[in-house]
Amino acid sequence: MMRRQRIGVAALGALFVILLTGCETVVNRLKANYAVKQGNDLYKAQGYLKSIEWYRYATYLNPDLEVAYKNAAFAYMGEYKPGSKHPKDLRYAQGAIDNLTRYLERVPGDRDVENYLLTMYLQTERYDEAAAYFQEQLKARDSDPAVASEMMLRIGMIYAKKGDFESSLEWYKKRAEIEKDNPEALYTIGVLCWDKVFHSPLTIDFDRRKQLIDMGLDYLTRATSIRDNYFEAVAYINLLYREKAKLAQQTGNVEDFAKYMQEADKQQKLALEMRKKQRAKQ
């Protein structure tokens, strides 16, 4: 009998602890919500640093309160001066990146927040870290072609910003392979090829320049076959033919030089006509 009473008392004690813990959790969550509200009010008044204190308190009380991480990141971004190497700005940038990643751990796939994170990585020139992050995201979500395409686009942009042309081209081509009918995926490669040939002609040899020009023309021509009146793509076809003419001139091939310049002028005129038609429809 006494043993049963002891068991009953122990059970009641355990129940009391559970109820107490549950009540404490509810109270903490209410306090966390209040802290976020306080932070939001300060954020609206541009009191970013003070708002961060409230957001940090909110996540201390409720570590799963995702909005507190997102708002804290925005507050850090409000204090950060893009391009600054001052230790203070580097701390703000790190705070923004840390909170954006914590938010994405809890709300994966938020495209807007992923773009904010990408922007912060690029502004702080943390290209390798950015590429590694989005490659991990690609591995985790590559079963969705649309998501995989977007991740490849971001990775290509990161390497382009870094100045790593070959890696950028590689990722843009991977994107085009899974989105063969997306004219913008093809157009991006054409533009990248022109940019490399036009702005860095002395860093690549003659054969590679020729290869990139032909590659760019191929992708841009395919883009125009998918989208009607794609004047942007036609404009770059014009520019690539002018680069092709330069190569002919470099080798003393006057006939090819004239032929490619004539084709460039033709494509330029066509692009202007397409643009005029598009504006007339708007």
Tab-separated table of C-alpha atoms in Angstrom:
chain	number	residue	atom	x	y	z
A	1	MET	CA	0.000	0.000	0.000
A	2	MET	CA	2.775	2.418	0.977
A	3	ARG	CA	4.640	1.486	-2.216
A	4	ARG	CA	1.603	2.392	-4.341
A	5	GLN	CA	1.305	5.696	-2.525
A	6	ARG	CA	4.967	6.466	-3.218
A	7	ILE	CA	4.503	5.625	-6.902
A	8	GLY	CA	1.423	7.852	-7.007
A	9	VAL	CA	3.260	10.761	-5.408
A	10	ALA	CA	6.179	10.300	-7.836
A	11	ALA	CA	3.777	10.288	-10.799
A	12	LEU	CA	2.108	13.454	-9.572
A	13	GLY	CA	5.517	15.057	-9.142
A	14	ALA	CA	6.518	14.142	-12.680
A	15	LEU	CA	3.218	15.471	-14.000
A	16	PHE	CA	3.772	18.707	-12.085
A	17	VAL	CA	7.240	19.082	-13.637
A	18	ILE	CA	5.819	18.459	-17.123
A	19	LEU	CA	3.051	21.015	-16.597
A	20	LEU	CA	5.509	23.508	-15.165
A	21	THR	CA	7.871	23.012	-18.092
A	22	GLY	CA	5.007	23.374	-20.542
A	23	CYS	CA	3.847	26.582	-18.893
A	24	GLU	CA	7.401	27.916	-18.944
A	25	THR	CA	7.661	27.141	-22.674
A	26	VAL	CA	4.418	28.956	-23.399
A	27	VAL	CA	5.510	31.967	-21.355
A	28	ASN	CA	8.883	32.070	-23.106
A	29	ARG	CA	7.223	31.980	-26.490
A	30	LEU	CA	4.939	34.837	-25.534
A	31	LYS	CA	7.937	36.792	-24.286
A	32	ALA	CA	9.810	36.016	-27.524
A	33	ASN	CA	6.908	37.303	-29.631
A	34	TYR	CA	6.865	40.479	-27.544
A	35	ALA	CA	10.621	40.862	-28.007
A	36	VAL	CA	10.204	40.608	-31.791
A	37	LYS	CA	7.530	43.301	-31.670
A	38	GLN	CA	9.859	45.563	-29.690
A	39	GLY	CA	12.605	44.867	-32.198
A	40	ASN	CA	10.316	45.659	-35.107
A	41	ASP	CA	9.352	49.009	-33.604
A	42	LEU	CA	13.009	49.947	-33.179
A	43	TYR	CA	13.827	48.702	-36.674
A	44	LYS	CA	11.124	50.923	-38.180
A	45	ALA	CA	12.674	53.871	-36.333
A	46	GLN	CA	16.086	52.850	-37.808
A	47	GLY	CA	17.374	51.862	-34.390
A	48	TYR	CA	18.994	48.800	-35.922
A	49	LEU	CA	21.514	47.955	-33.223
A	50	LYS	CA	18.936	48.159	-30.443
A	51	SER	CA	16.493	46.094	-32.491
A	52	ILE	CA	19.150	43.392	-32.841
A	53	GLU	CA	19.347	43.096	-29.051
A	54	TRP	CA	15.624	42.381	-28.900
A	55	TYR	CA	15.800	39.868	-31.764
A	56	ARG	CA	18.667	38.064	-30.033
A	57	TYR	CA	16.646	37.945	-26.834
A	58	ALA	CA	13.723	36.532	-28.810
A	59	THR	CA	15.821	33.683	-30.217
A	60	TYR	CA	17.246	33.015	-26.747
A	61	LEU	CA	13.701	32.525	-25.466
A	62	ASN	CA	12.524	30.656	-28.555
A	63	PRO	CA	15.358	29.319	-30.764
A	64	ASP	CA	12.850	28.255	-33.448
A	65	LEU	CA	11.326	31.703	-33.950
A	66	GLU	CA	12.440	32.082	-37.570
A	67	VAL	CA	11.143	35.625	-38.067
A	68	ALA	CA	13.542	36.869	-35.387
A	69	TYR	CA	16.527	35.551	-37.365
A	70	LYS	CA	15.293	37.128	-40.601
A	71	ASN	CA	14.587	40.498	-38.999
A	72	ALA	CA	17.925	40.452	-37.183
A	73	ALA	CA	19.645	39.854	-40.531
A	74	PHE	CA	17.844	42.842	-42.044
A	75	ALA	CA	18.883	44.983	-39.065
A	76	TYR	CA	22.523	43.997	-39.535
A	77	MET	CA	22.189	44.786	-43.238
A	78	GLY	CA	20.800	48.189	-42.302
A	79	GLU	CA	24.024	48.972	-40.443
A	80	TYR	CA	26.377	47.425	-43.003
A	81	LYS	CA	28.061	49.659	-45.598
A	82	PRO	CA	28.559	47.628	-48.817
A	83	GLY	CA	32.197	47.334	-49.833
A	84	SER	CA	33.554	48.568	-46.503
A	85	LYS	CA	36.454	46.620	-44.991
A	86	HIS	CA	36.125	48.296	-41.596
A	87	PRO	CA	36.024	45.696	-38.778
A	88	LYS	CA	32.687	47.086	-37.640
A	89	ASP	CA	31.121	46.549	-41.077
A	90	LEU	CA	32.645	43.098	-41.356
A	91	ARG	CA	30.965	42.204	-38.047
A	92	TYR	CA	27.643	43.509	-39.327
A	93	ALA	CA	28.029	41.527	-42.536
A	94	GLN	CA	28.842	38.383	-40.568
A	95	GLY	CA	25.813	38.960	-38.351
A	96	ALA	CA	23.592	39.273	-41.417
A	97	ILE	CA	24.999	36.121	-43.018
A	98	ASP	CA	24.741	34.105	-39.785
A	99	ASN	CA	21.117	35.073	-39.230
A	100	LEU	CA	20.112	34.530	-42.850
A	101	THR	CA	21.570	31.019	-42.786
A	102	ARG	CA	19.881	30.271	-39.440
A	103	TYR	CA	16.576	31.406	-40.894
A	104	LEU	CA	17.080	29.237	-43.997
A	105	GLU	CA	17.844	26.231	-41.804
A	106	ARG	CA	14.327	26.621	-40.430
A	107	VAL	CA	12.619	27.849	-43.613
A	108	PRO	CA	14.486	26.191	-46.492
A	109	GLY	CA	13.669	27.312	-50.002
A	110	ASP	CA	12.770	30.935	-49.258
A	111	ARG	CA	13.985	32.411	-52.547
A	112	ASP	CA	13.947	36.031	-51.409
A	113	VAL	CA	16.073	35.285	-48.362
A	114	GLU	CA	18.435	33.136	-50.444
A	115	ASN	CA	18.901	36.123	-52.753
A	116	TYR	CA	19.647	38.373	-49.777
A	117	LEU	CA	22.233	35.856	-48.626
A	118	LEU	CA	23.775	35.739	-52.096
A	119	THR	CA	23.936	39.533	-52.151
A	120	MET	CA	25.719	39.647	-48.796
A	121	TYR	CA	28.248	37.050	-49.917
A	122	LEU	CA	28.953	38.984	-53.112
A	123	GLN	CA	29.186	42.368	-51.398
A	124	THR	CA	31.742	40.984	-48.962
A	125	GLU	CA	33.607	39.169	-51.767
A	126	ARG	CA	33.231	35.808	-50.041
A	127	TYR	CA	32.903	34.012	-53.356
A	128	ASP	CA	34.220	30.579	-52.425
A	129	GLU	CA	32.065	30.459	-49.300
A	130	ALA	CA	29.035	31.476	-51.360
A	131	ALA	CA	29.726	28.862	-54.025
A	132	ALA	CA	30.162	26.155	-51.379
A	133	TYR	CA	26.889	27.102	-49.678
A	134	PHE	CA	24.795	26.994	-52.843
A	135	GLN	CA	26.463	23.825	-54.084
A	136	GLU	CA	25.407	22.159	-50.829
A	137	GLN	CA	21.886	23.466	-51.397
A	138	LEU	CA	21.980	22.061	-54.922
A	139	LYS	CA	22.946	18.601	-53.631
A	140	ALA	CA	20.081	18.667	-51.143
A	141	ARG	CA	17.441	19.870	-53.626
A	142	ASP	CA	18.563	18.742	-57.092
A	143	SER	CA	15.514	16.501	-57.516
A	144	ASP	CA	13.525	19.596	-58.503
A	145	PRO	CA	14.770	20.792	-61.944
A	146	ALA	CA	13.517	24.350	-61.396
A	147	VAL	CA	15.354	24.628	-58.072
A	148	ALA	CA	18.486	23.002	-59.518
A	149	SER	CA	18.461	25.494	-62.405
A	150	GLU	CA	18.205	28.441	-60.044
A	151	MET	CA	21.043	27.136	-57.875
A	152	MET	CA	23.253	26.646	-60.939
A	153	LEU	CA	22.453	30.173	-62.073
A	154	ARG	CA	23.502	31.544	-58.683
A	155	ILE	CA	26.706	29.523	-58.653
A	156	GLY	CA	27.507	30.720	-62.172
A	157	MET	CA	26.906	34.314	-61.081
A	158	ILE	CA	29.210	33.861	-58.086
A	159	TYR	CA	32.095	32.609	-60.227
A	160	ALA	CA	31.475	35.336	-62.813
A	161	LYS	CA	31.664	37.952	-60.073
A	162	LYS	CA	34.844	36.340	-58.785
A	163	GLY	CA	36.373	36.530	-62.251
A	164	ASP	CA	36.591	32.758	-62.670
A	165	PHE	CA	35.323	32.553	-66.242
A	166	GLU	CA	35.802	28.823	-66.787
A	167	SER	CA	33.908	27.826	-63.623
A	168	SER	CA	31.155	30.296	-64.422
A	169	LEU	CA	30.817	28.925	-67.960
A	170	GLU	CA	30.746	25.370	-66.604
A	171	TRP	CA	27.812	26.089	-64.283
A	172	TYR	CA	25.864	28.097	-66.864
A	173	LYS	CA	26.248	25.195	-69.315
A	174	LYS	CA	25.017	22.736	-66.666
A	175	ARG	CA	21.956	24.935	-66.247
A	176	ALA	CA	21.362	25.017	-70.006
A	177	GLU	CA	21.573	21.217	-70.135
A	178	ILE	CA	18.604	20.812	-67.810
A	179	GLU	CA	16.713	23.765	-69.310
A	180	LYS	CA	17.218	23.218	-73.027
A	181	ASP	CA	14.011	25.105	-73.855
A	182	ASN	CA	14.787	28.120	-71.669
A	183	PRO	CA	16.032	30.898	-73.989
A	184	GLU	CA	17.417	32.915	-71.067
A	185	ALA	CA	19.673	30.025	-70.020
A	186	LEU	CA	21.099	29.932	-73.557
A	187	TYR	CA	21.305	33.719	-73.793
A	188	THR	CA	23.335	33.931	-70.566
A	189	ILE	CA	26.073	31.746	-72.039
A	190	GLY	CA	26.210	33.817	-75.225
A	191	VAL	CA	26.615	37.019	-73.237
A	192	LEU	CA	29.298	35.448	-71.034
A	193	CYS	CA	31.288	34.353	-74.100
A	194	TRP	CA	31.103	37.819	-75.655
A	195	ASP	CA	32.104	39.492	-72.392
A	196	LYS	CA	35.196	37.322	-72.087
A	197	VAL	CA	36.313	37.806	-75.684
A	198	PHE	CA	35.623	41.539	-75.738
A	199	HIS	CA	37.038	42.532	-72.354
A	200	SER	CA	39.910	40.070	-71.991
A	201	PRO	CA	41.270	39.415	-75.496
A	202	LEU	CA	44.892	39.404	-74.349
A	203	THR	CA	44.352	36.715	-71.699
A	204	ILE	CA	43.188	34.027	-74.154
A	205	ASP	CA	44.851	32.698	-77.260
A	206	PHE	CA	43.518	32.965	-80.815
A	207	ASP	CA	42.000	29.479	-80.988
A	208	ARG	CA	40.192	29.859	-77.657
A	209	ARG	CA	38.788	33.229	-78.741
A	210	LYS	CA	37.478	31.672	-81.932
A	211	GLN	CA	35.985	28.775	-79.965
A	212	LEU	CA	34.209	31.109	-77.534
A	213	ILE	CA	32.840	33.280	-80.349
A	214	ASP	CA	31.402	30.250	-82.143
A	215	MET	CA	30.031	28.878	-78.865
A	216	GLY	CA	28.356	32.179	-78.054
A	217	LEU	CA	26.819	32.409	-81.525
A	218	ASP	CA	25.505	28.850	-81.230
A	219	TYR	CA	23.783	29.443	-77.887
A	220	LEU	CA	22.366	32.822	-78.924
A	221	THR	CA	21.041	31.453	-82.220
A	222	ARG	CA	19.323	28.642	-80.350
A	223	ALA	CA	17.807	31.203	-77.971
A	224	THR	CA	16.338	33.180	-80.896
A	225	SER	CA	14.829	29.989	-82.327
A	226	ILE	CA	12.863	29.515	-79.082
A	227	ARG	CA	11.754	33.082	-78.360
A	228	ASP	CA	10.308	35.325	-81.046
A	229	ASN	CA	11.658	38.869	-81.351
A	230	TYR	CA	14.440	38.173	-78.857
A	231	PHE	CA	16.193	41.426	-79.742
A	232	GLU	CA	18.630	41.218	-76.804
A	233	ALA	CA	20.020	37.930	-78.127
A	234	VAL	CA	20.173	39.262	-81.690
A	235	ALA	CA	22.057	42.337	-80.442
A	236	TYR	CA	24.745	40.081	-78.963
A	237	ILE	CA	24.870	38.004	-82.155
A	238	ASN	CA	25.766	41.285	-83.834
A	239	LEU	CA	28.516	41.926	-81.289
A	240	LEU	CA	29.967	38.433	-81.634
A	241	TYR	CA	30.136	38.759	-85.408
A	242	ARG	CA	32.155	41.923	-84.875
A	243	GLU	CA	34.549	39.923	-82.710
A	244	LYS	CA	34.686	37.300	-85.440
A	245	ALA	CA	35.558	40.053	-87.914
A	246	LYS	CA	38.420	41.171	-85.645
A	247	LEU	CA	39.915	37.681	-85.800
A	248	ALA	CA	39.688	37.690	-89.583
A	249	GLN	CA	41.362	41.081	-89.687
A	250	GLN	CA	44.078	39.833	-87.342
A	251	THR	CA	44.959	37.043	-89.794
A	252	GLY	CA	44.761	39.373	-92.796
A	253	ASN	CA	41.651	37.698	-94.207
A	254	VAL	CA	40.029	40.737	-95.812
A	255	GLU	CA	37.228	38.745	-97.444
A	256	ASP	CA	36.047	37.163	-94.184
A	257	PHE	CA	36.411	40.480	-92.371
A	258	ALA	CA	34.023	42.147	-94.810
A	259	LYS	CA	31.621	39.188	-94.679
A	260	TYR	CA	31.416	39.144	-90.881
A	261	MET	CA	31.038	42.913	-90.627
A	262	GLN	CA	28.211	42.759	-93.143
A	263	GLU	CA	26.509	40.049	-91.075
A	264	ALA	CA	27.029	42.094	-87.906
A	265	ASP	CA	25.369	45.124	-89.513
A	266	LYS	CA	22.492	42.925	-90.640
A	267	GLN	CA	21.972	41.527	-87.120
A	268	GLN	CA	22.227	44.999	-85.587
A	269	LYS	CA	19.513	46.308	-87.920
A	270	LEU	CA	17.342	43.268	-87.150
A	271	ALA	CA	17.743	43.798	-83.401
A	272	LEU	CA	16.686	47.442	-83.709
A	273	GLU	CA	13.623	46.464	-85.751
A	274	MET	CA	12.642	43.815	-83.179
A	275	ARG	CA	13.040	46.282	-80.358
A	276	LYS	CA	10.900	48.837	-82.179
A	277	LYS	CA	8.124	46.245	-82.703
A	278	GLN	CA	8.235	45.224	-79.060
A	279	ARG	CA	7.957	48.814	-77.876
A	280	ALA	CA	5.015	49.382	-80.212
A	281	LYS	CA	3.140	46.513	-78.548
A	282	GLN	CA	3.634	47.907	-75.050
